[in-house]
Amino acid sequence: MNADPLLTRLFAGQDRQLVPHLSVDCAIFGFHEGQIKLLLLRWRHLRAWSLPGGFVRTGEPLDGAAERVLRERTGLDRVYLRQFHAFGGIDRGEDALLPAFKAMGAKPPPDHWIVSRIVSVAYFALVDVAKVALRPDAFSEECRWWDLNERPPLLFDHDEITDLALETLRAQLDYLPLAANLLPEKFTMPELQRLYETVLGTSLDRRNFQKRMLDQGSIVRLKERKTGGAHRSPFLYRFARSARSRGLTP
Amino acid sequence: MNADPLLTRLFAGQDRQLVPHLSVDCAIFGFHEGQIKLLLLRWRHLRAWSLPGGFVRTGEPLDGAAERVLRERTGLDRVYLRQFHAFGGIDRGEDALLPAFKAMGAKPPPDHWIVSRIVSVAYFALVDVAKVALRPDAFSEECRWWDLNERPPLLFDHDEITDLALETLRAQLDYLPLAANLLPEKFTMPELQRLYETVLGTSLDRRNFQKRMLDQGSIVRLKERKTGGAHRSPFLYRFARSARSRGLTP
């Protein structure tokens, strides 16, 4: 295989388009038919999986790099994507990439930052699986959803990143802009409860759930009811404007 | 003034001890006699103030760099110090340092990372002002506590960092390892309430506060009472072991 020209330039120190030592990684969770899934990429030549991620370009804000990764892998824009932690240990397994670079015909100098020290700023998102068009990146041969419990062991420290992402997602579930990605503008209480149960991985008491949601003041009951079902028509709700707008500030 | 040899080496690209493009900044809040304060440094030659911070050394974990900054400025070790956000905008005001470097006799090349693009990972801590021995760093001439409301405008994006740190501190106040730095091992309910009131900047209802703390299960009432006061001896409390140990995991 011919040497990858991008990598060759980078390893020769001639590429100034990337901010060295820095990357973003995205734990993208998918909500689908009452299940929660995780988006993973399989690296070429490694047969091993990682979270989607990328390097940060010169002149690109950190958040912009994460938005680009999400957009390029899923086609999604303007979804709730939140930074949650910078992973900066001194051995995050960067050298796992050496065999892949070698197979691409590009050999980094032994002390090159790309195989020795990368600090990764991690983001998480929760998206609707049905709205996503998946695309692998230049270094990967496959990009697909995995059941959380059946996922393969991940490259680098991505298992640790995934665990903390999931913990943060669960802790921030009441932060409604996150849920607003996944429900129609008007939704029923059972639809909202199903979302919570899926993310939390547990079943919730119907009456307690309803009381807690209404007490928080973040959703509003409408006068309309949902029609067309076999059962008694349930009330419709929407998110309170204050809760929605809170999500627009970082 | 002679050129600073450290800076001269760094600007000539001969210093490989620092991870380029990366820094840590620490919002260190101090608790003292019912007031909350912020630790600031005044930069030499700039007469302007910033949060304490520093660069990350090769072979040093990100968290280690923040612990070093805290230790070097305050003498404190093993206090609750928590990463809360990476600031990665494309113009964080890095070029504010140019006049200071010039006055030190060191002139960075125009595109040097130190004056063009730095991503800063921010940490916060809450410490007991009485336990601290303050020391400025090599680039600063003064290091002191400021009342939050009277602090000067800060260099770079440090006002934004401070605001988010304070918001995070308030949101995590129930996370008890943070409070455990500041109270004796056995404390009274009024002492705990005073701490909450100081950090939140508001007064709280005594009975509701007591009920909430006990319902959470994170503090335990002891059989002993505090003696020696003029009033009826109040009960003593300690943090529940489970709450304390939770704080040891990141």
Short mmCIF file of C-alpha atoms in Angstrom, two decimals:
data_model
loop_
_atom_site.label_atom_id
_atom_site.label_comp_id
_atom_site.label_asym_id
_atom_site.label_seq_id
_atom_site.Cartn_x
_atom_site.Cartn_y
_atom_site.Cartn_z
CA MET A 1 0.00 0.00 0.00
CA ASN A 2 1.26 3.49 -0.81
CA ALA A 3 2.06 5.84 2.02
CA ASP A 4 -0.87 7.99 3.04
CA PRO A 5 0.18 11.52 1.92
CA LEU A 6 -1.63 13.23 4.83
CA LEU A 7 0.16 11.09 7.39
CA THR A 8 3.51 11.39 5.62
CA ARG A 9 3.30 15.19 5.76
CA LEU A 10 2.17 15.11 9.38
CA PHE A 11 4.98 12.81 10.47
CA ALA A 12 7.55 14.96 8.66
CA GLY A 13 6.39 17.93 10.73
CA GLN A 14 5.16 19.70 7.59
CA ASP A 15 1.47 19.72 8.44
CA ARG A 16 0.47 22.69 10.55
CA GLN A 17 -3.24 22.15 10.15
CA LEU A 18 -3.67 20.22 13.39
CA VAL A 19 -3.17 21.34 16.97
CA PRO A 20 -0.62 18.80 18.23
CA HIS A 21 -1.26 16.68 21.32
CA LEU A 22 -4.99 17.31 21.26
CA SER A 23 -8.05 15.34 20.18
CA VAL A 24 -11.78 15.11 20.78
CA ASP A 25 -13.72 11.89 21.31
CA CYS A 26 -17.49 11.55 21.17
CA ALA A 27 -19.57 9.01 23.06
CA ILE A 28 -22.68 9.08 20.84
CA PHE A 29 -25.57 7.22 22.43
CA GLY A 30 -28.51 6.20 20.31
CA PHE A 31 -32.09 5.80 21.47
CA HIS A 32 -34.06 3.20 19.52
CA GLU A 33 -37.17 1.18 20.35
CA GLY A 34 -36.59 1.23 24.06
CA GLN A 35 -32.90 0.41 23.80
CA ILE A 36 -29.77 2.49 24.20
CA LYS A 37 -26.88 1.95 21.85
CA LEU A 38 -23.31 3.21 21.39
CA LEU A 39 -21.73 4.29 18.10
CA LEU A 40 -18.34 2.67 17.41
CA LEU A 41 -15.80 2.70 14.58
CA ARG A 42 -13.62 -0.24 13.54
CA TRP A 43 -10.08 0.83 12.67
CA ARG A 44 -8.56 -0.29 9.40
CA HIS A 45 -5.79 -2.85 9.84
CA LEU A 46 -6.43 -3.13 13.58
CA ARG A 47 -9.77 -4.96 13.62
CA ALA A 48 -10.38 -3.12 16.85
CA TRP A 49 -13.03 -0.61 17.84
CA SER A 50 -13.03 2.90 19.27
CA LEU A 51 -15.34 5.85 19.85
CA PRO A 52 -15.58 8.33 16.95
CA GLY A 53 -13.07 11.12 17.39
CA GLY A 54 -10.68 13.40 15.62
CA PHE A 55 -7.94 15.95 15.87
CA VAL A 56 -8.50 19.66 16.37
CA ARG A 57 -7.70 21.92 13.45
CA THR A 58 -5.76 25.15 13.78
CA GLY A 59 -8.37 27.89 13.91
CA GLU A 60 -11.11 25.50 15.00
CA PRO A 61 -12.65 25.80 18.47
CA LEU A 62 -12.65 22.64 20.59
CA ASP A 63 -16.47 22.47 20.54
CA GLY A 64 -16.38 22.96 16.77
CA ALA A 65 -14.13 19.91 16.38
CA ALA A 66 -16.59 17.77 18.35
CA GLU A 67 -19.53 19.11 16.30
CA ARG A 68 -17.64 18.25 13.12
CA VAL A 69 -16.96 14.68 14.29
CA LEU A 70 -20.64 14.20 15.17
CA ARG A 71 -21.78 15.69 11.85
CA GLU A 72 -19.32 13.72 9.73
CA ARG A 73 -20.15 10.37 11.35
CA THR A 74 -23.95 10.77 11.72
CA GLY A 75 -25.11 13.60 9.43
CA LEU A 76 -26.61 15.27 12.52
CA ASP A 77 -26.28 18.94 13.36
CA ARG A 78 -27.65 21.04 16.18
CA VAL A 79 -28.16 18.19 18.59
CA TYR A 80 -27.36 18.37 22.28
CA LEU A 81 -23.61 17.63 22.43
CA ARG A 82 -21.88 18.29 25.70
CA GLN A 83 -18.27 18.28 26.83
CA PHE A 84 -17.87 16.27 30.02
CA HIS A 85 -14.20 15.53 30.74
CA ALA A 86 -10.65 15.92 29.45
CA PHE A 87 -8.66 12.68 29.59
CA GLY A 88 -5.02 13.52 30.11
CA GLY A 89 -3.18 10.52 31.56
CA ILE A 90 0.41 9.99 30.42
CA ASP A 91 -0.22 6.63 28.76
CA ARG A 92 -3.63 6.48 27.17
CA GLY A 93 -2.56 3.72 24.77
CA GLU A 94 -1.61 6.07 21.93
CA ASP A 95 0.90 3.53 20.58
CA ALA A 96 -1.94 1.15 19.69
CA LEU A 97 -2.07 3.06 16.40
CA LEU A 98 1.49 2.17 15.32
CA PRO A 99 0.52 -1.03 13.45
CA ALA A 100 -2.29 0.81 11.63
CA PHE A 101 0.03 3.62 10.49
CA LYS A 102 2.62 1.07 9.41
CA ALA A 103 0.04 -0.81 7.34
CA MET A 104 -0.86 2.52 5.68
CA GLY A 105 2.78 2.92 4.69
CA ALA A 106 3.43 5.82 7.04
CA LYS A 107 5.88 5.55 9.91
CA PRO A 108 5.80 8.22 12.60
CA PRO A 109 9.07 9.22 14.29
CA PRO A 110 9.28 7.39 17.65
CA ASP A 111 8.57 10.51 19.72
CA HIS A 112 5.82 11.93 17.49
CA TRP A 113 2.90 13.27 19.55
CA ILE A 114 0.38 11.16 17.65
CA VAL A 115 1.77 7.95 19.13
CA SER A 116 3.06 9.27 22.44
CA ARG A 117 0.92 11.93 24.14
CA ILE A 118 -2.60 13.02 23.29
CA VAL A 119 -5.00 14.77 25.65
CA SER A 120 -8.54 14.03 24.57
CA VAL A 121 -11.51 16.20 25.43
CA ALA A 122 -14.58 13.99 25.55
CA TYR A 123 -18.15 14.86 24.60
CA PHE A 124 -21.40 12.94 24.76
CA ALA A 125 -24.61 13.14 22.76
CA LEU A 126 -27.90 11.27 22.78
CA VAL A 127 -29.50 10.96 19.35
CA ASP A 128 -32.41 9.26 17.63
CA VAL A 129 -31.05 6.22 15.80
CA ALA A 130 -33.73 6.59 13.11
CA LYS A 131 -32.44 10.05 12.12
CA VAL A 132 -28.83 9.06 11.62
CA ALA A 133 -26.90 8.24 8.42
CA LEU A 134 -23.68 6.55 9.52
CA ARG A 135 -20.36 7.06 7.75
CA PRO A 136 -16.91 5.72 8.77
CA ASP A 137 -13.92 8.09 8.71
CA ALA A 138 -10.68 7.85 6.70
CA PHE A 139 -9.07 5.54 9.25
CA SER A 140 -12.02 3.21 9.80
CA GLU A 141 -13.71 0.53 7.73
CA GLU A 142 -16.97 0.26 9.61
CA CYS A 143 -19.19 2.47 11.74
CA ARG A 144 -22.13 0.96 13.58
CA TRP A 145 -24.36 0.89 16.64
CA TRP A 146 -23.62 -1.60 19.40
CA ASP A 147 -25.79 -2.67 22.29
CA LEU A 148 -24.12 -1.23 25.37
CA ASN A 149 -23.86 -4.64 27.04
CA GLU A 150 -22.50 -6.42 24.01
CA ARG A 151 -19.90 -3.93 22.89
CA PRO A 152 -16.33 -5.15 22.22
CA PRO A 153 -13.40 -3.97 24.37
CA LEU A 154 -12.34 -0.54 23.08
CA LEU A 155 -8.96 0.86 22.03
CA PHE A 156 -7.05 3.41 24.12
CA ASP A 157 -8.91 4.47 27.31
CA HIS A 158 -12.24 4.51 25.48
CA ASP A 159 -13.88 2.03 27.87
CA GLU A 160 -13.18 4.50 30.68
CA ILE A 161 -14.47 7.39 28.56
CA THR A 162 -17.65 5.44 27.77
CA ASP A 163 -18.30 4.59 31.42
CA LEU A 164 -17.95 8.21 32.53
CA ALA A 165 -20.06 9.40 29.58
CA LEU A 166 -22.86 7.04 30.55
CA GLU A 167 -22.68 8.12 34.20
CA THR A 168 -22.84 11.78 33.15
CA LEU A 169 -25.70 11.14 30.73
CA ARG A 170 -27.73 9.49 33.49
CA ALA A 171 -26.97 12.28 35.96
CA GLN A 172 -28.02 14.94 33.43
CA LEU A 173 -31.17 13.25 32.20
CA ASP A 174 -33.33 15.86 33.91
CA TYR A 175 -31.55 18.46 31.86
CA LEU A 176 -34.26 18.54 29.25
CA PRO A 177 -32.62 19.79 26.05
CA LEU A 178 -31.08 16.34 25.98
CA ALA A 179 -34.49 14.68 25.94
CA ALA A 180 -35.84 17.29 23.54
CA ASN A 181 -33.71 15.77 20.74
CA LEU A 182 -35.59 12.53 21.03
CA LEU A 183 -39.25 13.30 21.56
CA PRO A 184 -41.75 15.04 19.29
CA GLU A 185 -42.68 18.60 20.25
CA LYS A 186 -45.81 17.30 21.95
CA PHE A 187 -45.43 14.00 23.74
CA THR A 188 -47.29 11.81 26.20
CA MET A 189 -46.20 10.98 29.73
CA PRO A 190 -45.62 7.30 28.84
CA GLU A 191 -43.32 8.40 25.98
CA LEU A 192 -41.27 10.53 28.37
CA GLN A 193 -41.18 7.77 30.98
CA ARG A 194 -40.01 5.24 28.38
CA LEU A 195 -37.08 7.52 27.50
CA TYR A 196 -36.03 7.82 31.15
CA GLU A 197 -36.36 4.08 31.71
CA THR A 198 -34.25 3.31 28.67
CA VAL A 199 -31.42 5.64 29.62
CA LEU A 200 -31.47 4.66 33.28
CA GLY A 201 -31.79 0.97 32.46
CA THR A 202 -34.51 0.42 35.04
CA SER A 203 -38.29 0.61 35.34
CA LEU A 204 -39.91 3.50 37.19
CA ASP A 205 -43.15 3.81 39.12
CA ARG A 206 -45.70 5.53 36.86
CA ARG A 207 -47.33 7.77 39.50
CA ASN A 208 -44.08 8.86 41.15
CA PHE A 209 -42.55 9.61 37.78
CA GLN A 210 -45.49 11.78 36.71
CA LYS A 211 -45.47 13.69 40.02
CA ARG A 212 -41.72 14.31 39.86
CA MET A 213 -41.84 15.59 36.29
CA LEU A 214 -44.70 17.98 37.01
CA ASP A 215 -43.20 19.19 40.32
CA GLN A 216 -39.97 20.14 38.53
CA GLY A 217 -41.91 22.56 36.37
CA SER A 218 -39.93 21.63 33.29
CA ILE A 219 -42.88 20.20 31.36
CA VAL A 220 -46.31 21.67 30.79
CA ARG A 221 -49.57 19.78 30.28
CA LEU A 222 -51.49 20.90 27.20
CA LYS A 223 -55.25 20.98 26.80
CA GLU A 224 -55.04 18.60 23.85
CA ARG A 225 -55.01 14.84 24.13
CA LYS A 226 -53.34 12.34 21.83
CA THR A 227 -55.95 10.66 19.67
CA GLY A 228 -56.02 7.51 17.59
CA GLY A 229 -54.85 4.94 20.11
CA ALA A 230 -56.83 1.94 21.27
CA HIS A 231 -56.87 3.17 24.87
CA ARG A 232 -58.26 6.26 26.58
CA SER A 233 -56.58 9.27 24.92
CA PRO A 234 -53.61 10.41 27.05
CA PHE A 235 -52.81 14.08 27.67
CA LEU A 236 -50.07 15.72 25.62
CA TYR A 237 -47.18 17.67 27.20
CA ARG A 238 -44.46 19.98 25.97
CA PHE A 239 -41.23 21.21 27.54
CA ALA A 240 -41.52 24.48 29.44
CA ARG A 241 -39.84 27.31 27.57
CA SER A 242 -37.53 28.13 30.49
CA ALA A 243 -36.23 24.56 30.59
CA ARG A 244 -35.60 24.54 26.86
CA SER A 245 -33.79 27.85 26.83
CA ARG A 246 -31.61 26.87 29.79
CA GLY A 247 -30.07 24.30 27.50
CA LEU A 248 -28.80 26.91 25.09
CA THR A 249 -26.21 28.22 27.52
CA PRO A 250 -23.12 26.08 28.02
CA MET B 1 16.35 43.18 32.06
CA ASN B 2 18.16 40.11 30.75
CA ALA B 3 16.25 37.62 28.69
CA ASP B 4 14.64 34.90 30.76
CA PRO B 5 16.61 31.74 29.82
CA LEU B 6 13.60 29.46 30.20
CA LEU B 7 11.52 31.57 27.82
CA THR B 8 14.39 32.02 25.38
CA ARG B 9 14.82 28.25 25.09
CA LEU B 10 11.08 27.73 24.79
CA PHE B 11 10.68 30.34 22.06
CA ALA B 12 13.60 28.87 20.12
CA GLY B 13 11.79 25.52 20.08
CA GLN B 14 14.54 23.94 22.16
CA ASP B 15 12.48 23.21 25.24
CA ARG B 16 10.69 19.89 25.03
CA GLN B 17 9.64 19.83 28.67
CA LEU B 18 6.18 21.29 28.07
CA VAL B 19 3.25 19.87 26.14
CA PRO B 20 2.58 22.64 23.62
CA HIS B 21 -0.87 24.26 23.29
CA LEU B 22 -2.02 23.03 26.67
CA SER B 23 -2.43 24.57 30.11
CA VAL B 24 -4.35 24.10 33.35
CA ASP B 25 -6.05 26.88 35.30
CA CYS B 26 -7.32 26.60 38.85
CA ALA B 27 -10.22 28.53 40.36
CA ILE B 28 -9.27 28.19 44.03
CA PHE B 29 -12.06 29.37 46.30
CA GLY B 30 -11.32 30.13 49.93
CA PHE B 31 -13.74 29.79 52.82
CA HIS B 32 -13.07 32.21 55.67
CA GLU B 33 -15.26 33.57 58.45
CA GLY B 34 -18.48 33.23 56.52
CA GLN B 35 -17.04 34.69 53.32
CA ILE B 36 -15.97 33.13 50.05
CA LYS B 37 -12.86 34.39 48.32
CA LEU B 38 -10.97 33.78 45.08
CA LEU B 39 -7.20 33.35 44.72
CA LEU B 40 -5.63 35.58 42.06
CA LEU B 41 -2.12 36.30 40.77
CA ARG B 42 -0.88 39.65 39.50
CA TRP B 43 1.35 39.28 36.43
CA ARG B 44 4.72 41.02 36.39
CA HIS B 45 4.86 43.95 33.97
CA LEU B 46 1.15 43.69 33.20
CA ARG B 47 -0.37 44.90 36.47
CA ALA B 48 -3.27 42.64 35.60
CA TRP B 49 -4.68 39.62 37.38
CA SER B 50 -5.43 36.03 36.44
CA LEU B 51 -6.29 32.69 38.01
CA PRO B 52 -3.30 30.57 39.04
CA GLY B 53 -2.35 28.18 36.25
CA GLY B 54 0.51 26.56 34.47
CA PHE B 55 1.66 24.48 31.57
CA VAL B 56 1.62 20.70 31.46
CA ARG B 57 4.97 18.96 31.55
CA THR B 58 5.90 16.07 29.28
CA GLY B 59 5.31 12.94 31.33
CA GLU B 60 2.94 14.71 33.72
CA PRO B 61 -0.76 13.76 33.80
CA LEU B 62 -3.22 16.60 33.37
CA ASP B 63 -4.56 16.15 36.91
CA GLY B 64 -0.98 16.12 38.19
CA ALA B 65 -0.34 19.52 36.62
CA ALA B 66 -3.38 20.98 38.40
CA GLU B 67 -2.31 19.41 41.71
CA ARG B 68 1.15 20.93 41.25
CA VAL B 69 -0.28 24.40 40.60
CA LEU B 70 -2.47 24.16 43.71
CA ARG B 71 0.42 22.88 45.82
CA GLU B 72 2.91 25.46 44.58
CA ARG B 73 0.58 28.43 45.13
CA THR B 74 -1.04 27.36 48.42
CA GLY B 75 1.12 24.65 50.01
CA LEU B 76 -1.97 22.42 50.05
CA ASP B 77 -2.01 18.79 49.03
CA ARG B 78 -4.74 16.17 48.99
CA VAL B 79 -7.62 18.62 48.90
CA TYR B 80 -10.70 18.18 46.77
CA LEU B 81 -9.64 19.50 43.33
CA ARG B 82 -11.93 18.76 40.44
CA GLN B 83 -11.70 19.24 36.70
CA PHE B 84 -14.83 20.92 35.36
CA HIS B 85 -14.31 22.17 31.80
CA ALA B 86 -11.79 22.52 28.97
CA PHE B 87 -11.76 26.01 27.45
CA GLY B 88 -10.82 25.73 23.80
CA GLY B 89 -11.98 28.81 21.91
CA ILE B 90 -9.77 30.06 19.10
CA ASP B 91 -9.02 33.43 20.69
CA ARG B 92 -8.78 33.19 24.44
CA GLY B 93 -6.66 36.33 24.66
CA GLU B 94 -3.31 34.53 24.59
CA ASP B 95 -1.60 37.58 23.08
CA ALA B 96 -2.18 39.55 26.29
CA LEU B 97 1.11 38.03 27.42
CA LEU B 98 3.21 39.61 24.66
CA PRO B 99 4.07 42.81 26.61
CA ALA B 100 5.03 40.74 29.67
CA PHE B 101 7.37 38.51 27.66
CA LYS B 102 8.87 41.56 25.95
CA ALA B 103 9.54 43.21 29.31
CA MET B 104 11.30 39.99 30.39
CA GLY B 105 13.57 40.31 27.36
CA ALA B 106 12.12 37.32 25.53
CA LYS B 107 10.31 37.68 22.25
CA PRO B 108 8.23 34.73 21.02
CA PRO B 109 8.02 34.09 17.26
CA PRO B 110 4.68 35.52 16.04
CA ASP B 111 3.06 32.11 15.56
CA HIS B 112 4.38 30.53 18.75
CA TRP B 113 1.68 28.51 20.51
CA ILE B 114 2.18 30.36 23.79
CA VAL B 115 0.78 33.56 22.33
CA SER B 116 -1.61 32.11 19.75
CA ARG B 117 -3.48 28.95 20.77
CA ILE B 118 -3.75 27.39 24.19
CA VAL B 119 -6.48 25.02 25.32
CA SER B 120 -6.87 25.27 29.07
CA VAL B 121 -8.35 22.56 31.24
CA ALA B 122 -9.92 24.21 34.27
CA TYR B 123 -10.16 22.86 37.81
CA PHE B 124 -11.79 24.20 40.96
CA ALA B 125 -11.05 23.69 44.65
CA LEU B 126 -12.54 24.99 47.86
CA VAL B 127 -10.01 25.40 50.66
CA ASP B 128 -9.74 26.76 54.17
CA VAL B 129 -8.07 30.19 53.94
CA ALA B 130 -6.47 29.69 57.36
CA LYS B 131 -4.54 26.61 56.16
CA VAL B 132 -2.95 28.25 53.15
CA ALA B 133 0.55 29.73 52.66
CA LEU B 134 0.38 31.79 49.48
CA ARG B 135 3.27 32.04 47.01
CA PRO B 136 3.33 33.81 43.63
CA ASP B 137 4.84 31.99 40.63
CA ALA B 138 7.81 32.99 38.43
CA PHE B 139 5.63 35.24 36.26
CA SER B 140 3.70 36.97 39.02
CA GLU B 141 4.57 39.54 41.66
CA GLU B 142 1.63 39.05 43.98
CA CYS B 143 -0.74 36.28 44.98
CA ARG B 144 -3.72 37.07 47.18
CA TRP B 145 -7.35 36.42 48.08
CA TRP B 146 -10.04 38.67 46.64
CA ASP B 147 -13.64 39.02 47.68
CA LEU B 148 -15.67 37.56 44.83
CA ASN B 149 -17.66 40.73 44.36
CA GLU B 150 -14.68 43.06 44.44
CA ARG B 151 -12.32 41.17 42.18
CA PRO B 152 -10.66 43.03 39.29
CA PRO B 153 -11.40 42.12 35.65
CA LEU B 154 -9.26 39.09 34.77
CA LEU B 155 -6.88 38.39 31.91
CA PHE B 156 -7.69 35.97 29.07
CA ASP B 157 -11.10 34.27 29.47
CA HIS B 158 -10.60 33.88 33.21
CA ASP B 159 -13.79 35.76 34.10
CA GLU B 160 -15.72 33.15 32.13
CA ILE B 161 -13.74 30.34 33.79
CA THR B 162 -14.47 31.83 37.22
CA ASP B 163 -18.20 32.13 36.55
CA LEU B 164 -18.49 28.52 35.40
CA ALA B 165 -16.34 27.34 38.32
CA LEU B 166 -18.62 29.09 40.79
CA GLU B 167 -21.71 27.65 39.14
CA THR B 168 -20.20 24.15 39.28
CA LEU B 169 -19.10 24.60 42.89
CA ARG B 170 -22.62 25.56 43.89
CA ALA B 171 -24.17 22.67 41.97
CA GLN B 172 -21.77 20.19 43.58
CA LEU B 173 -22.04 21.46 47.12
CA ASP B 174 -23.96 18.36 48.16
CA TYR B 175 -21.04 16.32 47.01
CA LEU B 176 -19.58 16.09 50.46
CA PRO B 177 -15.84 15.49 50.02
CA LEU B 178 -15.79 19.12 49.00
CA ALA B 179 -17.22 20.22 52.34
CA ALA B 180 -15.09 17.69 54.21
CA ASN B 181 -12.01 19.84 53.49
CA LEU B 182 -13.47 22.69 55.44
CA LEU B 183 -15.13 21.31 58.54
CA PRO B 184 -13.65 19.46 61.50
CA GLU B 185 -14.26 15.70 61.60
CA LYS B 186 -17.18 16.26 64.00
CA PHE B 187 -19.24 19.36 63.33
CA THR B 188 -22.54 20.93 64.34
CA MET B 189 -25.54 21.52 62.11
CA PRO B 190 -25.10 25.33 62.32
CA GLU B 191 -21.47 24.96 61.14
CA LEU B 192 -22.58 22.92 58.12
CA GLN B 193 -25.41 25.37 57.38
CA ARG B 194 -23.00 28.33 57.55
CA LEU B 195 -20.77 26.66 54.93
CA TYR B 196 -23.71 26.12 52.57
CA GLU B 197 -24.95 29.67 53.08
CA THR B 198 -21.52 31.11 52.35
CA VAL B 199 -21.01 29.17 49.14
CA LEU B 200 -24.56 29.71 47.91
CA GLY B 201 -24.50 33.37 48.94
CA THR B 202 -27.96 33.18 50.51
CA SER B 203 -29.55 32.35 53.85
CA LEU B 204 -31.35 29.04 54.33
CA ASP B 205 -34.23 28.00 56.56
CA ARG B 206 -32.79 26.14 59.56
CA ARG B 207 -35.43 23.40 59.80
CA ASN B 208 -35.62 22.67 56.08
CA PHE B 209 -31.83 22.56 55.86
CA GLN B 210 -31.55 20.07 58.71
CA LYS B 211 -34.27 17.85 57.25
CA ARG B 212 -32.68 17.85 53.79
CA MET B 213 -29.21 16.99 55.09
CA LEU B 214 -30.51 14.09 57.19
CA ASP B 215 -32.81 12.77 54.44
CA GLN B 216 -29.86 12.59 52.04
CA GLY B 217 -28.17 10.11 54.36
CA SER B 218 -24.79 11.72 53.81
CA ILE B 219 -24.29 12.86 57.40
CA VAL B 220 -24.76 10.89 60.62
CA ARG B 221 -25.77 12.28 64.02
CA LEU B 222 -23.42 11.21 66.83
CA LYS B 223 -24.40 10.54 70.42
CA GLU B 224 -22.02 13.27 71.61
CA ARG B 225 -22.91 16.92 71.88
CA LYS B 226 -20.62 19.90 71.52
CA THR B 227 -19.86 21.35 74.94
CA GLY B 228 -18.50 24.63 76.18
CA GLY B 229 -20.85 27.06 74.45
CA ALA B 230 -23.12 29.54 76.18
CA HIS B 231 -26.23 27.95 74.68
CA ARG B 232 -27.77 24.51 74.93
CA SER B 233 -25.13 22.04 73.67
CA PRO B 234 -25.82 21.16 70.01
CA PHE B 235 -25.48 17.62 68.61
CA LEU B 236 -22.35 16.70 66.68
CA TYR B 237 -22.45 15.10 63.22
CA ARG B 238 -19.95 13.42 60.93
CA PHE B 239 -20.03 12.58 57.22
CA ALA B 240 -21.32 9.11 56.40
CA ARG B 241 -18.50 6.85 55.26
CA SER B 242 -20.18 6.07 51.93
CA ALA B 243 -20.39 9.78 51.07
CA ARG B 244 -16.74 10.32 51.90
CA SER B 245 -15.50 7.39 49.87
CA ARG B 246 -17.60 8.37 46.84
CA GLY B 247 -15.38 11.40 46.55
CA LEU B 248 -12.25 9.37 46.02
CA THR B 249 -13.35 8.20 42.60
CA PRO B 250 -13.07 10.74 39.79
#
